[in-house]
mmCIF file of C-alpha atoms in Angstrom:
data_model
loop_
_atom_site.group_PDB
_atom_site.id
_atom_site.type_symbol
_atom_site.label_atom_id
_atom_site.label_comp_id
_atom_site.label_asym_id
_atom_site.label_seq_id
_atom_site.Cartn_x
_atom_site.Cartn_y
_atom_site.Cartn_z
ATOM 1 C CA MET A 596 -12.630 20.973 7.444
ATOM 2 C CA SER A 597 -13.163 17.716 5.545
ATOM 3 C CA ASP A 598 -13.840 14.618 7.633
ATOM 4 C CA LYS A 599 -12.468 12.399 4.862
ATOM 5 C CA THR A 600 -9.355 10.314 5.488
ATOM 6 C CA ARG A 601 -6.342 11.804 3.742
ATOM 7 C CA ALA A 602 -4.706 9.251 1.480
ATOM 8 C CA ALA A 603 -2.388 8.882 -1.481
ATOM 9 C CA LEU A 604 -3.422 7.021 -4.599
ATOM 10 C CA ALA A 605 -0.657 4.448 -5.062
ATOM 11 C CA VAL A 606 0.149 2.469 -8.209
ATOM 12 C CA ASP A 607 2.638 -0.411 -8.237
ATOM 13 C CA LEU A 608 3.421 -1.641 -11.741
ATOM 14 C CA GLY A 609 4.997 -5.060 -11.192
ATOM 15 C CA GLY A 610 6.485 -7.477 -13.658
ATOM 16 C CA SER A 611 3.681 -10.041 -13.510
ATOM 17 C CA LYS A 612 0.895 -8.030 -11.861
ATOM 18 C CA PHE A 613 0.016 -4.545 -10.699
ATOM 19 C CA ILE A 614 -1.668 -3.143 -7.598
ATOM 20 C CA VAL A 615 -3.653 0.078 -7.232
ATOM 21 C CA GLY A 616 -4.811 1.362 -3.872
ATOM 22 C CA PHE A 617 -4.996 4.008 -1.188
ATOM 23 C CA VAL A 618 -2.370 4.406 1.541
ATOM 24 C CA ASP A 619 -2.426 6.809 4.480
ATOM 25 C CA SER A 620 0.505 8.865 5.765
ATOM 26 C CA SER A 621 1.504 6.180 8.289
ATOM 27 C CA GLY A 622 2.067 3.653 5.491
ATOM 28 C CA ARG A 623 -1.171 1.768 6.152
ATOM 29 C CA VAL A 624 -2.865 0.310 3.066
ATOM 30 C CA LEU A 625 -6.512 1.355 3.289
ATOM 31 C CA HIS A 626 -7.774 -0.406 0.179
ATOM 32 C CA SER A 627 -6.211 -2.058 -2.852
ATOM 33 C CA ARG A 628 -6.983 -4.049 -5.965
ATOM 34 C CA ARG A 629 -4.605 -6.411 -7.718
ATOM 35 C CA GLU A 630 -4.692 -7.591 -11.324
ATOM 36 C CA GLU A 631 -2.532 -9.911 -13.388
ATOM 37 C CA TRP A 632 -1.385 -8.423 -16.681
ATOM 38 C CA LEU A 633 -3.493 -9.504 -19.653
ATOM 39 C CA ASP A 634 -0.705 -8.762 -22.145
ATOM 40 C CA ARG A 635 2.474 -7.384 -20.618
ATOM 41 C CA SER A 636 4.237 -7.357 -23.997
ATOM 42 C CA ASP A 637 2.034 -4.653 -25.545
ATOM 43 C CA ALA A 638 2.399 -1.044 -24.354
ATOM 44 C CA ALA A 639 -1.136 -0.032 -25.358
ATOM 45 C CA SER A 640 -2.635 -2.991 -23.492
ATOM 46 C CA VAL A 641 -0.528 -2.281 -20.398
ATOM 47 C CA ARG A 642 -1.578 1.384 -20.323
ATOM 48 C CA LYS A 643 -5.244 0.620 -20.937
ATOM 49 C CA GLN A 644 -5.377 -1.994 -18.188
ATOM 50 C CA PHE A 645 -3.766 -0.009 -15.395
ATOM 51 C CA MET A 646 -5.513 3.247 -16.319
ATOM 52 C CA SER A 647 -8.857 1.406 -16.225
ATOM 53 C CA ALA A 648 -7.991 -0.061 -12.817
ATOM 54 C CA ILE A 649 -7.107 3.409 -11.516
ATOM 55 C CA GLU A 650 -10.507 4.711 -12.643
ATOM 56 C CA LYS A 651 -12.222 1.833 -10.838
ATOM 57 C CA GLU A 652 -10.215 2.418 -7.671
ATOM 58 C CA LEU A 653 -10.967 6.137 -7.713
ATOM 59 C CA SER A 654 -14.681 5.373 -8.029
ATOM 60 C CA THR A 655 -14.491 3.406 -4.764
ATOM 61 C CA GLY A 656 -12.340 6.009 -3.037
ATOM 62 C CA THR A 657 -14.805 8.837 -2.608
ATOM 63 C CA LYS A 658 -14.358 8.660 1.178
ATOM 64 C CA TYR A 659 -10.711 9.655 0.841
ATOM 65 C CA ASP A 660 -9.196 13.105 0.507
ATOM 66 C CA ILE A 661 -6.559 12.254 -2.099
ATOM 67 C CA VAL A 662 -3.420 14.322 -1.592
ATOM 68 C CA ALA A 663 -1.511 13.089 -4.665
ATOM 69 C CA ALA A 664 -0.722 10.010 -6.720
ATOM 70 C CA GLY A 665 2.452 7.947 -6.631
ATOM 71 C CA MET A 666 3.592 5.355 -9.146
ATOM 72 C CA VAL A 667 6.497 2.897 -9.087
ATOM 73 C CA VAL A 668 7.823 1.244 -12.226
ATOM 74 C CA PRO A 669 10.190 -1.647 -13.000
ATOM 75 C CA GLY A 670 12.507 0.540 -15.017
ATOM 76 C CA PHE A 671 13.842 4.068 -15.343
ATOM 77 C CA ALA A 672 11.785 7.069 -14.258
ATOM 78 C CA ASP A 673 12.620 10.753 -14.670
ATOM 79 C CA THR A 674 11.416 11.985 -11.297
ATOM 80 C CA GLU A 675 11.815 15.654 -12.220
ATOM 81 C CA ARG A 676 9.695 15.463 -15.378
ATOM 82 C CA GLY A 677 7.344 12.775 -14.089
ATOM 83 C CA VAL A 678 8.066 10.583 -17.110
ATOM 84 C CA ILE A 679 8.531 6.824 -17.440
ATOM 85 C CA VAL A 680 11.744 6.834 -19.472
ATOM 86 C CA SER A 681 11.745 3.103 -20.138
ATOM 87 C CA MET A 682 10.490 -0.112 -18.619
ATOM 88 C CA SER A 683 10.148 -3.713 -19.684
ATOM 89 C CA LEU A 684 6.343 -3.714 -19.524
ATOM 90 C CA GLY A 685 5.218 -3.315 -23.109
ATOM 91 C CA GLY A 686 8.520 -1.670 -23.943
ATOM 92 C CA MET A 687 7.069 1.641 -22.777
ATOM 93 C CA ARG A 688 9.247 4.668 -23.547
ATOM 94 C CA GLU A 689 8.945 8.340 -22.612
ATOM 95 C CA TRP A 690 5.410 8.080 -21.202
ATOM 96 C CA PRO A 691 4.445 11.381 -19.488
ATOM 97 C CA ALA A 692 2.759 9.900 -16.415
ATOM 98 C CA ALA A 693 2.514 13.122 -14.382
ATOM 99 C CA GLU A 694 0.971 15.041 -17.269
ATOM 100 C CA ILE A 695 -1.554 12.292 -18.024
ATOM 101 C CA PHE A 696 -2.547 11.813 -14.370
ATOM 102 C CA LYS A 697 -3.207 15.535 -14.080
ATOM 103 C CA LYS A 698 -5.274 15.558 -17.259
ATOM 104 C CA GLU A 699 -7.224 12.332 -16.660
ATOM 105 C CA PHE A 700 -7.637 12.333 -12.873
ATOM 106 C CA GLY A 701 -6.878 15.886 -11.754
ATOM 107 C CA LEU A 702 -4.080 14.637 -9.492
ATOM 108 C CA ASN A 703 -0.475 15.662 -9.067
ATOM 109 C CA ALA A 704 1.559 12.519 -9.680
ATOM 110 C CA TYR A 705 5.070 11.514 -8.669
ATOM 111 C CA LEU A 706 6.967 8.443 -9.736
ATOM 112 C CA ASN A 707 10.170 6.517 -9.203
ATOM 113 C CA ASN A 708 11.840 3.206 -9.833
ATOM 114 C CA ASP A 709 10.242 0.435 -7.766
ATOM 115 C CA ALA A 710 13.320 -0.523 -5.735
ATOM 116 C CA LYS A 711 14.141 3.101 -4.911
ATOM 117 C CA ALA A 712 10.576 3.736 -3.778
ATOM 118 C CA CYS A 713 10.695 0.605 -1.624
ATOM 119 C CA ALA A 714 13.921 1.835 -0.028
ATOM 120 C CA LEU A 715 12.143 5.069 0.919
ATOM 121 C CA ALA A 716 9.278 3.048 2.384
ATOM 122 C CA GLU A 717 11.738 0.971 4.433
ATOM 123 C CA MET A 718 13.322 4.181 5.705
ATOM 124 C CA TRP A 719 10.023 5.656 6.828
ATOM 125 C CA PHE A 720 7.897 2.653 7.766
ATOM 126 C CA GLY A 721 9.978 -0.527 7.630
ATOM 127 C CA SER A 722 13.168 -2.085 8.936
ATOM 128 C CA CYS A 723 15.453 0.902 8.366
ATOM 129 C CA ARG A 724 13.852 3.657 10.433
ATOM 130 C CA ASP A 725 17.001 3.745 12.566
ATOM 131 C CA CYS A 726 19.508 3.140 9.770
ATOM 132 C CA ASP A 727 21.396 5.633 7.577
ATOM 133 C CA ASP A 728 23.312 3.239 5.315
ATOM 134 C CA PHE A 729 21.469 0.334 3.754
ATOM 135 C CA MET A 730 20.697 -1.503 0.558
ATOM 136 C CA TYR A 731 17.291 -2.635 -0.635
ATOM 137 C CA ILE A 732 17.022 -5.579 -3.028
ATOM 138 C CA THR A 733 13.823 -6.517 -4.798
ATOM 139 C CA ALA A 734 13.824 -10.163 -5.892
ATOM 140 C CA SER A 735 10.797 -11.058 -7.963
ATOM 141 C CA THR A 736 10.079 -11.138 -11.705
ATOM 142 C CA GLY A 737 13.240 -9.047 -11.977
ATOM 143 C CA ILE A 738 16.098 -8.102 -9.671
ATOM 144 C CA GLY A 739 16.485 -4.471 -8.652
ATOM 145 C CA GLY A 740 18.249 -2.522 -5.971
ATOM 146 C CA ALA A 741 18.569 0.813 -4.232
ATOM 147 C CA PHE A 742 20.982 2.402 -1.795
ATOM 148 C CA VAL A 743 20.433 4.846 1.036
ATOM 149 C CA LEU A 744 23.764 6.377 2.070
ATOM 150 C CA ASP A 745 24.204 8.896 4.885
ATOM 151 C CA GLY A 746 20.420 9.035 5.221
ATOM 152 C CA ARG A 747 19.769 9.938 1.590
ATOM 153 C CA LEU A 748 18.503 7.940 -1.343
ATOM 154 C CA TYR A 749 21.493 7.597 -3.658
ATOM 155 C CA ASN A 750 20.589 8.090 -7.318
ATOM 156 C CA GLY A 751 24.050 8.187 -8.882
ATOM 157 C CA ALA A 752 25.455 10.578 -11.471
ATOM 158 C CA PHE A 753 22.853 9.649 -14.093
ATOM 159 C CA GLY A 754 19.989 8.412 -11.918
ATOM 160 C CA ARG A 755 20.705 4.738 -12.542
ATOM 161 C CA ALA A 756 22.248 3.611 -9.248
ATOM 162 C CA GLY A 757 21.059 0.256 -7.941
ATOM 163 C CA GLU A 758 20.696 -1.689 -11.193
ATOM 164 C CA VAL A 759 22.114 -4.756 -9.479
ATOM 165 C CA GLY A 760 20.204 -7.217 -11.650
ATOM 166 C CA ASN A 761 22.590 -6.336 -14.471
ATOM 167 C CA SER A 762 25.701 -7.231 -12.471
ATOM 168 C CA PHE A 763 27.592 -10.193 -13.908
ATOM 169 C CA LEU A 764 27.435 -13.553 -12.185
ATOM 170 C CA GLU A 765 28.449 -16.281 -14.644
ATOM 171 C CA HIS A 766 31.008 -15.946 -17.448
ATOM 172 C CA ASN A 767 29.305 -16.934 -20.726
ATOM 173 C CA GLY A 768 26.142 -17.717 -18.770
ATOM 174 C CA ARG A 769 22.479 -17.370 -19.665
ATOM 175 C CA PRO A 770 21.676 -14.544 -22.122
ATOM 176 C CA ASN A 771 19.251 -11.795 -21.165
ATOM 177 C CA GLY A 772 16.963 -9.876 -23.516
ATOM 178 C CA HIS A 773 19.764 -7.484 -24.440
ATOM 179 C CA GLY A 774 22.240 -10.209 -25.334
ATOM 180 C CA ARG A 775 24.327 -9.840 -22.174
ATOM 181 C CA LEU A 776 25.502 -13.129 -20.736
ATOM 182 C CA GLY A 777 25.400 -14.338 -17.153
ATOM 183 C CA THR A 778 23.711 -11.426 -15.386
ATOM 184 C CA LEU A 779 22.355 -11.904 -11.872
ATOM 185 C CA GLU A 780 18.754 -11.419 -12.977
ATOM 186 C CA MET A 781 18.940 -14.455 -15.263
ATOM 187 C CA TYR A 782 19.656 -16.646 -12.235
ATOM 188 C CA ALA A 783 18.117 -15.011 -9.157
ATOM 189 C CA ALA A 784 14.814 -13.636 -10.523
ATOM 190 C CA THR A 785 11.810 -15.967 -10.653
ATOM 191 C CA GLY A 786 12.363 -16.889 -14.302
ATOM 192 C CA GLY A 787 15.958 -17.818 -13.571
ATOM 193 C CA MET A 788 14.910 -19.827 -10.537
ATOM 194 C CA ALA A 789 12.404 -21.725 -12.675
ATOM 195 C CA GLN A 790 15.102 -22.562 -15.216
ATOM 196 C CA THR A 791 17.459 -23.721 -12.454
ATOM 197 C CA TYR A 792 14.722 -25.854 -10.887
ATOM 198 C CA LEU A 793 13.932 -27.612 -14.168
ATOM 199 C CA GLU A 794 17.638 -28.068 -14.972
ATOM 200 C CA HIS A 795 18.049 -29.806 -11.606
ATOM 201 C CA GLY A 796 15.299 -32.297 -12.412
ATOM 202 C CA GLY A 797 12.275 -30.449 -11.085
ATOM 203 C CA THR A 798 8.882 -30.986 -12.685
ATOM 204 C CA ALA A 799 6.194 -28.517 -13.685
ATOM 205 C CA PRO A 800 2.873 -28.712 -11.798
ATOM 206 C CA ALA A 801 0.331 -31.094 -13.301
ATOM 207 C CA ASP A 802 -2.458 -28.534 -12.982
ATOM 208 C CA GLY A 803 -0.819 -26.151 -15.453
ATOM 209 C CA ARG A 804 0.295 -23.567 -12.924
ATOM 210 C CA PRO A 805 3.497 -21.737 -13.869
ATOM 211 C CA VAL A 806 6.819 -22.732 -12.373
ATOM 212 C CA ASN A 807 7.434 -19.624 -10.275
ATOM 213 C CA GLY A 808 8.909 -18.700 -6.921
ATOM 214 C CA ALA A 809 5.787 -19.631 -4.992
ATOM 215 C CA TYR A 810 5.585 -23.066 -6.615
ATOM 216 C CA ILE A 811 9.285 -23.802 -6.085
ATOM 217 C CA ALA A 812 8.938 -22.749 -2.432
ATOM 218 C CA GLU A 813 5.954 -25.076 -2.071
ATOM 219 C CA ARG A 814 7.989 -27.931 -3.506
ATOM 220 C CA ALA A 815 10.985 -27.121 -1.298
ATOM 221 C CA ARG A 816 8.829 -27.260 1.825
ATOM 222 C CA ALA A 817 7.647 -30.678 0.657
ATOM 223 C CA GLY A 818 11.261 -31.880 0.484
ATOM 224 C CA ASP A 819 11.747 -31.714 -3.306
ATOM 225 C CA ARG A 820 15.544 -31.974 -3.792
ATOM 226 C CA ALA A 821 15.575 -29.882 -6.979
ATOM 227 C CA ALA A 822 13.634 -27.107 -5.244
ATOM 228 C CA LEU A 823 15.913 -27.178 -2.198
ATOM 229 C CA ASP A 824 18.956 -26.978 -4.488
ATOM 230 C CA THR A 825 17.382 -24.034 -6.311
ATOM 231 C CA PHE A 826 16.985 -22.079 -3.089
ATOM 232 C CA GLU A 827 20.504 -23.054 -2.014
ATOM 233 C CA LEU A 828 21.775 -21.389 -5.193
ATOM 234 C CA GLU A 829 19.463 -18.413 -4.711
ATOM 235 C CA GLY A 830 21.088 -17.767 -1.354
ATOM 236 C CA ARG A 831 24.549 -17.993 -2.881
ATOM 237 C CA TYR A 832 23.701 -15.556 -5.659
ATOM 238 C CA LEU A 833 22.163 -12.952 -3.370
ATOM 239 C CA GLY A 834 24.798 -13.496 -0.683
ATOM 240 C CA SER A 835 27.579 -12.804 -3.167
ATOM 241 C CA LEU A 836 25.859 -9.626 -4.364
ATOM 242 C CA ILE A 837 25.388 -8.400 -0.795
ATOM 243 C CA ALA A 838 28.999 -9.165 0.144
ATOM 244 C CA GLN A 839 30.359 -7.127 -2.748
ATOM 245 C CA ALA A 840 28.022 -4.228 -1.974
ATOM 246 C CA CYS A 841 29.172 -4.271 1.656
ATOM 247 C CA ASN A 842 32.833 -4.413 0.663
ATOM 248 C CA LEU A 843 32.318 -1.329 -1.496
ATOM 249 C CA LEU A 844 29.968 0.717 0.691
ATOM 250 C CA ASP A 845 30.277 -0.546 4.299
ATOM 251 C CA LEU A 846 26.538 -1.013 4.777
ATOM 252 C CA GLU A 847 24.741 -1.478 8.086
ATOM 253 C CA ARG A 848 21.739 -3.392 6.782
ATOM 254 C CA VAL A 849 20.321 -5.065 3.690
ATOM 255 C CA VAL A 850 16.586 -5.534 3.173
ATOM 256 C CA ILE A 851 15.257 -8.116 0.724
ATOM 257 C CA GLY A 852 11.819 -7.478 -0.729
ATOM 258 C CA GLY A 853 9.749 -8.798 -3.613
ATOM 259 C CA GLY A 854 7.955 -12.113 -3.836
ATOM 260 C CA ILE A 855 11.090 -14.188 -3.238
ATOM 261 C CA SER A 856 11.525 -12.527 0.163
ATOM 262 C CA LEU A 857 8.451 -14.467 1.321
ATOM 263 C CA ALA A 858 10.565 -17.648 1.190
ATOM 264 C CA TYR A 859 13.604 -16.136 2.931
ATOM 265 C CA ASP A 860 13.799 -19.022 5.397
ATOM 266 C CA LEU A 861 14.559 -21.379 2.501
ATOM 267 C CA TYR A 862 17.738 -19.592 1.407
ATOM 268 C CA ARG A 863 18.837 -17.703 4.514
ATOM 269 C CA ASP A 864 21.491 -20.252 5.531
ATOM 270 C CA SER A 865 23.206 -20.364 2.138
ATOM 271 C CA LEU A 866 22.988 -16.573 1.829
ATOM 272 C CA GLU A 867 24.651 -16.050 5.203
ATOM 273 C CA ARG A 868 27.363 -18.646 4.513
ATOM 274 C CA THR A 869 28.220 -16.999 1.209
ATOM 275 C CA LEU A 870 28.033 -13.520 2.666
ATOM 276 C CA PHE A 871 30.484 -14.216 5.450
ATOM 277 C CA GLU A 872 32.829 -16.090 3.129
ATOM 278 C CA GLN A 873 33.058 -13.065 0.829
ATOM 279 C CA LYS A 874 32.441 -10.063 3.098
ATOM 280 C CA TYR A 875 35.745 -8.582 4.240
ATOM 281 C CA TRP A 876 34.629 -7.430 7.690
ATOM 282 C CA ARG A 877 32.333 -9.234 10.098
ATOM 283 C CA ASP A 878 30.278 -6.711 12.055
ATOM 284 C CA ASP A 879 27.941 -7.730 14.859
ATOM 285 C CA GLU A 880 25.597 -4.842 14.057
ATOM 286 C CA PHE A 881 25.265 -5.738 10.364
ATOM 287 C CA SER A 882 22.081 -7.582 9.360
ATOM 288 C CA VAL A 883 20.182 -8.940 6.379
ATOM 289 C CA VAL A 884 16.413 -9.011 6.837
ATOM 290 C CA PRO A 885 13.340 -9.703 4.703
ATOM 291 C CA THR A 886 11.012 -6.747 4.352
ATOM 292 C CA VAL A 887 8.421 -6.295 7.085
ATOM 293 C CA LEU A 888 6.155 -4.387 4.682
ATOM 294 C CA GLY A 889 4.852 -7.556 3.067
ATOM 295 C CA TYR A 890 3.609 -8.178 -0.443
ATOM 296 C CA GLU A 891 2.321 -4.623 -0.800
ATOM 297 C CA GLY A 892 5.635 -3.001 0.107
ATOM 298 C CA ALA A 893 5.975 -1.445 -3.345
ATOM 299 C CA LEU A 894 2.474 0.013 -3.014
ATOM 300 C CA VAL A 895 3.580 1.662 0.242
ATOM 301 C CA GLY A 896 6.668 2.818 -1.643
ATOM 302 C CA ALA A 897 4.510 4.451 -4.305
ATOM 303 C CA ALA A 898 2.548 6.276 -1.617
ATOM 304 C CA THR A 899 5.778 7.383 0.075
ATOM 305 C CA VAL A 900 6.921 8.898 -3.223
ATOM 306 C CA ALA A 901 3.603 10.761 -3.468
ATOM 307 C CA TYR A 902 3.711 12.139 0.080
ATOM 308 C CA LEU A 903 7.328 13.252 -0.211
ATOM 309 C CA GLY A 904 6.645 14.760 -3.625
ATOM 310 C CA VAL A 905 3.760 16.909 -2.459
ATOM 311 C CA GLY A 906 5.385 17.733 0.889
ATOM 312 C CA GLU A 907 2.733 16.011 2.993
ATOM 313 C CA PRO A 908 3.957 15.091 6.519
ATOM 314 C CA LEU A 909 4.525 11.382 7.083
ATOM 315 C CA THR A 910 3.810 9.630 10.370
ATOM 316 C CA ARG A 911 6.639 7.256 11.182
ATOM 317 C CA PRO A 912 5.601 4.419 13.519
ATOM 318 C CA GLY A 913 7.743 3.300 16.441
ATOM 319 C CA SER A 914 11.265 4.665 16.559
ATOM 320 C CA PRO A 915 11.608 8.369 15.720
ATOM 321 C CA GLY A 916 14.473 7.358 13.433
ATOM 322 C CA HIS A 917 15.855 10.114 11.242
ATOM 323 C CA LYS A 918 14.610 12.572 8.669
ATOM 324 C CA LEU A 919 15.623 12.665 5.040
ATOM 325 C CA ARG A 920 18.337 15.228 4.549
#
């Protein structure tokens, strides 16, 4: 019997960066490496960069018994074929991830949309171990979502359930890359927050850093009025989304993940005010919480996809919770 630690190779392809690492069956990140994208607009560059990082990570992972690989993508994934159908990074289309992982690394690979994978991670290792009906929202470079209903990940008739970033927020509002006006993502994702901050009189950092969620949070904590107003609006946008989801699906919990969840304290009040203005029922047991899985939650999600795909037992911490049906 091997004395190596069993682990999944996990790959999180994010909008502004990606993370590659090893995660054990209890959801513990054993090792990881993070890189910013060199050129996220070019598919060949995107593929070359993350494939190179995977090779580097595998070279450091000889002490692990790798059970499978899992990948999460900010877009559509065909989980049956193991193919990235489409994603914004480089405009990648129909990329046969499972086939290439098997050929290049000798590993069985499983993939899913990032928000859906994060919802699975919350179910097994996070805030929803005791919850059968919840929504996961990722708020970062983009806005995504996923639903677990009656203890099962809900994919929808065509596998596209949870695309909440494309819900409409403002009539004749900001255009997205597809020409649609006023979608939630154009206001509540980090790019939309940056635009709101500057429109409210905020200033870009003198040292050339980008105006992103972390910078706006830093300014808000320093009392910058434009930054505080930006987070006030962020809470309203997300609160309205959550209220409508609850009115439709009668959810028990909502988990917010992604980089913007790290500043939850800055928009919690406005989110809760909006939520309870628009939510039809007020339930004492209902809650909205930031993810407890931290910045590497999507990496844990990728590993969860791998373990479930290969049928490897998962070790759920704390509450025995429930099993996927």
